[in-house]
PDB file of C-alpha atoms in Angstrom:
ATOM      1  CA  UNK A1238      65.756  85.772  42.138  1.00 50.00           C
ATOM      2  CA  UNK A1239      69.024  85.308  43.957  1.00 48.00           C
ATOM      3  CA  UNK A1240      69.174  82.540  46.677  1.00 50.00           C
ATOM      4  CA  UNK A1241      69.830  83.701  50.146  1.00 46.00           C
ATOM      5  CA  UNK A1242      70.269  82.015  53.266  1.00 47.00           C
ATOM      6  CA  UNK A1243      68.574  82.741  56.906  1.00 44.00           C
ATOM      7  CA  UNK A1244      71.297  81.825  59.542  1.00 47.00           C
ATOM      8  CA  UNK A1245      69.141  81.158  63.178  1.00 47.00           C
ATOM      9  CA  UNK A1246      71.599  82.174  66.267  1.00 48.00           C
ATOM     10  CA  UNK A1247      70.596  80.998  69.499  1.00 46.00           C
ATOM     11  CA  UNK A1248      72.379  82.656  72.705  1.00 47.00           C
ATOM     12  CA  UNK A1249      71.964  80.680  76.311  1.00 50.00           C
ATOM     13  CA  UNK A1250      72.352  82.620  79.177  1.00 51.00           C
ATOM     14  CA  UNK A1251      74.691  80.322  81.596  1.00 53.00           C
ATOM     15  CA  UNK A1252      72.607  78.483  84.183  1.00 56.00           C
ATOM     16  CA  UNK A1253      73.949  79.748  88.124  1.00 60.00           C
ATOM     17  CA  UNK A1254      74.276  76.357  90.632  1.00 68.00           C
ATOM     18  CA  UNK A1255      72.325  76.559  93.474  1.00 77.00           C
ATOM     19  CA  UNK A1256      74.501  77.989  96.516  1.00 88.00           C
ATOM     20  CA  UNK A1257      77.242  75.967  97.684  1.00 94.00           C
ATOM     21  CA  UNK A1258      77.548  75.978 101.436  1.00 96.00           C
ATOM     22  CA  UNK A1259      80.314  74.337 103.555  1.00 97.00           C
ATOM     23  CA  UNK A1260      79.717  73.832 107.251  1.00 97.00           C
ATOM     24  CA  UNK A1261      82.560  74.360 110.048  1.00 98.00           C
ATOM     25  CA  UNK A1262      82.140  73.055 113.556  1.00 97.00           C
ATOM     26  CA  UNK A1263      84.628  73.033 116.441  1.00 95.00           C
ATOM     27  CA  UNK A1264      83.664  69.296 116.631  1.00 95.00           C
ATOM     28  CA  UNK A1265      84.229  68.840 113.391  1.00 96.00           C
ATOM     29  CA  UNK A1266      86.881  66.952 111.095  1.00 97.00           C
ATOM     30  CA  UNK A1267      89.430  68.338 108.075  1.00 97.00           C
ATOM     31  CA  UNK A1268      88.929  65.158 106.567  1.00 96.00           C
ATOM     32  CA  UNK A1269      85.383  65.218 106.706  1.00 96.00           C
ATOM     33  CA  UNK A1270      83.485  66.265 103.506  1.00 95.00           C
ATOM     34  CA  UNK A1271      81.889  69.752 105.040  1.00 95.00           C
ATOM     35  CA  UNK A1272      78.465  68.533 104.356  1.00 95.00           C
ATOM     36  CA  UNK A1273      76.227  69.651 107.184  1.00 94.00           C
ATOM     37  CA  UNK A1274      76.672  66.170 108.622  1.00 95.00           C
ATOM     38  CA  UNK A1275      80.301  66.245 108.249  1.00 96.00           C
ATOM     39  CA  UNK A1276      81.649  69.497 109.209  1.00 97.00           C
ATOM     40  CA  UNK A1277      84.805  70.605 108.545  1.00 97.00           C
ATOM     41  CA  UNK A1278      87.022  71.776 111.774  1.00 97.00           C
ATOM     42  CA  UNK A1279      89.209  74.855 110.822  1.00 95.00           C
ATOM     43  CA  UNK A1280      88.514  77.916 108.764  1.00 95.00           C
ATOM     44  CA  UNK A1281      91.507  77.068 107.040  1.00 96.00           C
ATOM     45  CA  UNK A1282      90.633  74.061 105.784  1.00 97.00           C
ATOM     46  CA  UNK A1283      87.184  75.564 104.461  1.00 97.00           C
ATOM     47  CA  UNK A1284      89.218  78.150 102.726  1.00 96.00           C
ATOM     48  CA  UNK A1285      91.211  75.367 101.015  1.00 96.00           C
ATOM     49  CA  UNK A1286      88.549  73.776  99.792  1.00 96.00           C
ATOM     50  CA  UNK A1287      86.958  76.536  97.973  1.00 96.00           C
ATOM     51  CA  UNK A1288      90.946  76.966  96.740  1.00 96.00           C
ATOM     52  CA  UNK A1289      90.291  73.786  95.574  1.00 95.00           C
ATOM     53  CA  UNK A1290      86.668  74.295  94.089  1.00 94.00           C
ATOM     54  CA  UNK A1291      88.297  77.337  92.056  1.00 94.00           C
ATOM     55  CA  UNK A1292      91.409  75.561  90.879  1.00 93.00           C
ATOM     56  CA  UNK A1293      88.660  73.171  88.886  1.00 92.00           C
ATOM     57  CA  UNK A1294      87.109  76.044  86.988  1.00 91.00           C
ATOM     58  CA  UNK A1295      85.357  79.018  87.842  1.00 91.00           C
ATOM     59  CA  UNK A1296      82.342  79.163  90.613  1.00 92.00           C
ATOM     60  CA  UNK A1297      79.440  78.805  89.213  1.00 91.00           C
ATOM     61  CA  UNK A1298      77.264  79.897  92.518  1.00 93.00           C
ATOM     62  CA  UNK A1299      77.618  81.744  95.576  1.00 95.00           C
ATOM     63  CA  UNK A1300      79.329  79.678  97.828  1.00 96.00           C
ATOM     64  CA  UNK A1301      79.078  80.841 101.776  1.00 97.00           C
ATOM     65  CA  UNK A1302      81.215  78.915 104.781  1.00 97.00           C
ATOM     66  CA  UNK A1303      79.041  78.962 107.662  1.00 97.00           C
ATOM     67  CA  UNK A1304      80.614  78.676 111.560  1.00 97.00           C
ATOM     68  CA  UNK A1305      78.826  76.848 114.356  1.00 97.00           C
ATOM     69  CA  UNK A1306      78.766  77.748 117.539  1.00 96.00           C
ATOM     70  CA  UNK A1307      81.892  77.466 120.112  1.00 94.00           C
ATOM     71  CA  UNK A1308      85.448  78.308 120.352  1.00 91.00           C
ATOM     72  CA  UNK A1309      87.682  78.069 117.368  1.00 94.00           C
ATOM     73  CA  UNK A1310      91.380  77.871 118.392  1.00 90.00           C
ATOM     74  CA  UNK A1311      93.628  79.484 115.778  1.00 90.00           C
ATOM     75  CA  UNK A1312      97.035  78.231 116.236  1.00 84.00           C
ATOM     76  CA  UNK A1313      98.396  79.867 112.900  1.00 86.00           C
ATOM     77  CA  UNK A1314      97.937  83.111 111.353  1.00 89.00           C
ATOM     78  CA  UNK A1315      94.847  82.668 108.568  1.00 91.00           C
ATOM     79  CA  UNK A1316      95.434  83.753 105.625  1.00 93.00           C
ATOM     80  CA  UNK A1317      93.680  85.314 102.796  1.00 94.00           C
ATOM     81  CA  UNK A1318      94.428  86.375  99.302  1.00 93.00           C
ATOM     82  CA  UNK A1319      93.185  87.348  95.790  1.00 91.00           C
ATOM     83  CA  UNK A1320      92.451  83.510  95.049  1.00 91.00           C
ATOM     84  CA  UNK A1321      90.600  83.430  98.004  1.00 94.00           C
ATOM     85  CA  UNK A1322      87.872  85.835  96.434  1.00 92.00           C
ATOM     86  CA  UNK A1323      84.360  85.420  94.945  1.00 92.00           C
ATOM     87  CA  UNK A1324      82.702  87.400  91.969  1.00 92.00           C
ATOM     88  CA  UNK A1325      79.573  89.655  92.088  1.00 92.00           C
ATOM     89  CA  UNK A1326      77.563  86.910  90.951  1.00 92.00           C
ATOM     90  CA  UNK A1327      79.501  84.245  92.575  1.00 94.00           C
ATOM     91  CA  UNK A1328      80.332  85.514  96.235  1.00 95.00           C
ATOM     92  CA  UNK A1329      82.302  83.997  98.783  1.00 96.00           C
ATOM     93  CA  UNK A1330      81.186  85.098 101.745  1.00 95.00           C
ATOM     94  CA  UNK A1331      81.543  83.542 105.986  1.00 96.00           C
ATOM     95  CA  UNK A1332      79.513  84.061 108.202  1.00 96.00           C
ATOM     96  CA  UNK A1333      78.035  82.223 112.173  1.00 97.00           C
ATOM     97  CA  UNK A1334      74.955  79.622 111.569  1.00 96.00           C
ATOM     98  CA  UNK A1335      71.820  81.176 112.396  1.00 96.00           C
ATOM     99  CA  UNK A1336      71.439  81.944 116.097  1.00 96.00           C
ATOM    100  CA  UNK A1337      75.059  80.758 117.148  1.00 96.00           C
ATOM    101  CA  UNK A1338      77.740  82.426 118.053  1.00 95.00           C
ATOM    102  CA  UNK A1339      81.410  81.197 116.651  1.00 96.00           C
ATOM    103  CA  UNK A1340      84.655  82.214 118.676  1.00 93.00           C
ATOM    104  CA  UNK A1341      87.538  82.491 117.091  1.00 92.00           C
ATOM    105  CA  UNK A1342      90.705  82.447 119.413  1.00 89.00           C
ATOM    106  CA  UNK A1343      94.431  83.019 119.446  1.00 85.00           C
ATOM    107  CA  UNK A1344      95.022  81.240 122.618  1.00 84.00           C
ATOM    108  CA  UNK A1345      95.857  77.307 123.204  1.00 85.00           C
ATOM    109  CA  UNK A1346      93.651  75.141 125.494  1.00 86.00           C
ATOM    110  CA  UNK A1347      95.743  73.524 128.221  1.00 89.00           C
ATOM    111  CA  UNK A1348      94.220  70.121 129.391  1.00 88.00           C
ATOM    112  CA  UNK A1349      95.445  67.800 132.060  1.00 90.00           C
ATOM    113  CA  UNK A1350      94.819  70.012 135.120  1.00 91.00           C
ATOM    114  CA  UNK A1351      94.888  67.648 138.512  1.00 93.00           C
ATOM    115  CA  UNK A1352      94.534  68.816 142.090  1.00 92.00           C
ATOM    116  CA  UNK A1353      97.902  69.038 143.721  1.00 91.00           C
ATOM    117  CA  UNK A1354      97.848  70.556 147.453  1.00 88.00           C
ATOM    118  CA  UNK A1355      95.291  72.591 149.252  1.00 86.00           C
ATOM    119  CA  UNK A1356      93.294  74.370 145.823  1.00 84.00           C
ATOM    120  CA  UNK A1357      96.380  74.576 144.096  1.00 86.00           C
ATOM    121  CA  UNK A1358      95.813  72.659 140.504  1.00 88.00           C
ATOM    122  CA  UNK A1359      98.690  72.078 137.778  1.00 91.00           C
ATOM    123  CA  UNK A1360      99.183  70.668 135.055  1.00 91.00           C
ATOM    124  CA  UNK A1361     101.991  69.934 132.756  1.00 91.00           C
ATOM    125  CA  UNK A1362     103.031  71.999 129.288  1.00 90.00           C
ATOM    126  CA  UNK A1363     106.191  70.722 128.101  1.00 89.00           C
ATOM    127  CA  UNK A1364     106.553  73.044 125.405  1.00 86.00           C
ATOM    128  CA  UNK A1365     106.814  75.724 128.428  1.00 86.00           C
ATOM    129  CA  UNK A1366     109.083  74.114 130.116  1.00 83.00           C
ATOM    130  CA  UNK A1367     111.654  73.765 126.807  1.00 83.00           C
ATOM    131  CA  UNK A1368     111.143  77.074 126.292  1.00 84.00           C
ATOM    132  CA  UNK A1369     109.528  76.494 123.135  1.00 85.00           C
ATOM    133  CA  UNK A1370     106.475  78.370 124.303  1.00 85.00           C
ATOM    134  CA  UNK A1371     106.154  81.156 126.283  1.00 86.00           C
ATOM    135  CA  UNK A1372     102.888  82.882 127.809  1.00 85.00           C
ATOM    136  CA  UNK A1373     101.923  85.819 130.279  1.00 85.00           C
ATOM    137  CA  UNK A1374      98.384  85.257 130.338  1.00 88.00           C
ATOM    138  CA  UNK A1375      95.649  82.041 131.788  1.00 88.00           C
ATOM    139  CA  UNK A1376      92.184  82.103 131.438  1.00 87.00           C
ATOM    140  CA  UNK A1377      89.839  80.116 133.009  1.00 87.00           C
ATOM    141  CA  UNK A1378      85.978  80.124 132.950  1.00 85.00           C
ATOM    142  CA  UNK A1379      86.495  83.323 130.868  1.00 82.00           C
ATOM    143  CA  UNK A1380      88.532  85.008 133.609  1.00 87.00           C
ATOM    144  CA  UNK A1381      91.836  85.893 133.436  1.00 87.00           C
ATOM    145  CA  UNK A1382      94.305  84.271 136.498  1.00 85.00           C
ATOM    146  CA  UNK A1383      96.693  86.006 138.348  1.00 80.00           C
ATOM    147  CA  UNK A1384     100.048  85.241 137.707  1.00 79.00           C
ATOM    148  CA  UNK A1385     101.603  83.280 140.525  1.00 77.00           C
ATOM    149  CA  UNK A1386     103.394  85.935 142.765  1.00 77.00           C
ATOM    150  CA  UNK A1387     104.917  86.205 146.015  1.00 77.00           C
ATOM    151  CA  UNK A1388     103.253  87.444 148.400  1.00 79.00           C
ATOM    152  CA  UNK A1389      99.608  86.642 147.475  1.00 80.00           C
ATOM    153  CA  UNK A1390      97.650  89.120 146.087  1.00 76.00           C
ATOM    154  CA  UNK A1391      95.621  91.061 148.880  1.00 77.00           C
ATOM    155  CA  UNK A1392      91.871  91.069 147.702  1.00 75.00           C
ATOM    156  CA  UNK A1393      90.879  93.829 150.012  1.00 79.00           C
ATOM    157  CA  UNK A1394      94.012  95.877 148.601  1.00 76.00           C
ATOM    158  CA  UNK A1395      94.241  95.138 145.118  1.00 67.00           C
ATOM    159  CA  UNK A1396      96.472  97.747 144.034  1.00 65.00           C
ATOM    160  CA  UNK A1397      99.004  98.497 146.752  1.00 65.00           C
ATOM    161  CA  UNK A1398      98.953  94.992 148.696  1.00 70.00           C
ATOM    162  CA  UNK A1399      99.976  91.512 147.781  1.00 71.00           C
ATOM    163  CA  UNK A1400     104.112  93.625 147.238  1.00 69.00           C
ATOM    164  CA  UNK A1401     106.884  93.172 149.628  1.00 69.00           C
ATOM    165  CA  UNK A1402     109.016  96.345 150.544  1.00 62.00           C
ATOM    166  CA  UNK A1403     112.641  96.831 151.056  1.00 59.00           C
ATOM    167  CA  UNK A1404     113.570  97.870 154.386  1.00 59.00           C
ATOM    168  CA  UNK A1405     114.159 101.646 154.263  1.00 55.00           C
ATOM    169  CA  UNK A1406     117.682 101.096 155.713  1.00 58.00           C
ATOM    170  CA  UNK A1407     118.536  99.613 152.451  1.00 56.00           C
ATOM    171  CA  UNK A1408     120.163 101.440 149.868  1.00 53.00           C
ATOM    172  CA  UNK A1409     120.016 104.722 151.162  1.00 50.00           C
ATOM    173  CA  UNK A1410     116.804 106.298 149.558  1.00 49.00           C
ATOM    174  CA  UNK A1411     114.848 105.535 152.353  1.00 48.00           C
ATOM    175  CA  UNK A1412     111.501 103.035 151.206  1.00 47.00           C
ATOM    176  CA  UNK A1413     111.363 101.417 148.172  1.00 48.00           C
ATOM    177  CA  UNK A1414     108.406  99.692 146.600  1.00 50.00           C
ATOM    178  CA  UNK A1415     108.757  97.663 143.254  1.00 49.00           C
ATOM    179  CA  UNK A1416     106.800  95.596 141.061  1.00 51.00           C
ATOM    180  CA  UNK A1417     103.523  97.242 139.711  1.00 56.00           C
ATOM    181  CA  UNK A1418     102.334  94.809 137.274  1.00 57.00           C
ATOM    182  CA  UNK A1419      99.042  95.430 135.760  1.00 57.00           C
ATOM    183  CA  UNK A1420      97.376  98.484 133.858  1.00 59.00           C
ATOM    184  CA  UNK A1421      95.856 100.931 135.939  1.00 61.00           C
ATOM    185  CA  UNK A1422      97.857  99.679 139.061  1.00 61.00           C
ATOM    186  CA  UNK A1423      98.867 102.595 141.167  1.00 65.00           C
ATOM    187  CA  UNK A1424     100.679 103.411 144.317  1.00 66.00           C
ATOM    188  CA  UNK A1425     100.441 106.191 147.236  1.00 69.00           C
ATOM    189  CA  UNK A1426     103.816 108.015 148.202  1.00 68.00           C
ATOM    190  CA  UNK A1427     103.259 109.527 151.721  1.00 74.00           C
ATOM    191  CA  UNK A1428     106.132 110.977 153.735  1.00 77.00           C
ATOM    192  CA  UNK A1429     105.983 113.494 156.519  1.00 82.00           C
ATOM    193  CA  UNK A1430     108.621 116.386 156.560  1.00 84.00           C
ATOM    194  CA  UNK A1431     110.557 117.310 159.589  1.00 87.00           C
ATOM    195  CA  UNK A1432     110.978 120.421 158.319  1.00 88.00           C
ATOM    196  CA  UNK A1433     111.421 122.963 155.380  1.00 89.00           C
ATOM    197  CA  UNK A1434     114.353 121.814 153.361  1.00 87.00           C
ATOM    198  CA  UNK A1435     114.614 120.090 149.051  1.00 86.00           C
ATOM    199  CA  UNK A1436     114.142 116.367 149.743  1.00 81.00           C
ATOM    200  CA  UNK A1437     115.120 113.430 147.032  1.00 77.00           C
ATOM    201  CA  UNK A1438     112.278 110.970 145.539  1.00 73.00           C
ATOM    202  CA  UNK A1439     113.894 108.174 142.731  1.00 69.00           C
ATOM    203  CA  UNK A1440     110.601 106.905 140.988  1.00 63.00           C
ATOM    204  CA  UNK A1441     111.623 104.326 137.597  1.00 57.00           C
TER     205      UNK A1441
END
């Protein structure tokens, strides 16, 4: 009888992590760990870590970046790329903690404000004033402001008060009326004619 050998092969199927989640909170930290008692602050700094998680090897769970409640303000465009991505067994995915609601937003958050005269407040951006930063829009309370104008916006005339008017001796074409600044803003032209005749009306 000829000797033979039995060879035994033994296959593992690779053990999946549990799920990997990193926590984000506007009161958070970027040098915090992104535990759930040490949130990180940014998105971007949640996407980096998983960057980094992935530079070490691949995933080995699903890993999910979870946003708490408030307003996020995104000063820089965030990115995302190929490296950024998960597998079908290994997802990266973001999404808001359970029953919050995350904000993100492109504005900045101007602090300081004091009372000046009468209900007047101010406050002082510096980077507005170099000219390094320059904005058309302020939002308070979730409202947007009205841009500081001359004269004061009419309430009871929203669309056709609150604009001054040239004198219609000036120029030559008669009345003038300039400066319609917002979407939907409209004006009323009204003139009576003497009489039958072409007459001239500049609009621009």
């Amino acid at each position: 009888m000829l000797p033979f050998w039995l060879t035994a092969a033994c296959f593992t199927t690779p053990v999946q992590a549990a799920p990997l989640i990193l926590h984000v909170s506007p009161t958070g930290s970027d040098t915090a760990s992104g535990r759930a008692d040490a949130p990180f602050a940014t998105l971007a700094r949640a996407r980096d870590e998983v960057r980094r998680l992935k530079a070490a090897g691949p995933l080995t769970g699903p890993v999910t970046i979870r946003l708490r409640g408030g307003r996020y303000f995104v000063h820089d465009t965030l990115a995302f790329g190929p490296q950024d991505s998960g597998t079908e067994t290994c997802p990266v995915s973001y999404e808001a903690a359970p029953g919050e609601s995350p904000v993100l937003c492109g504005g900045r958050r101007i602090e300081g404000f004091r009372k000046d005269r009468g209900e007047i407040m101010v406050a002082d951006v510096p980077q507005a004033k170099d000219g390094a930063w320059v904005f058309r829009q302020l939002w308070v309370d979730g409202e947007r402001q009205i841009r500081a104008r001359h004269p004061n916006l009419d309430p009871a005339d929203r669309y056709r008060g609150g604009f001054s008017y040239v004198d219609k001796s000036l120029g030559g074409f008669g009345v003038s009326v300039g400066n319609i600044h917002n979407v939907g803003d409209w004006m009323d032209y009204r003139f009576t004619a003497p009489a039958d005749g072409e007459y001239l009306f500049w609009t621009y």
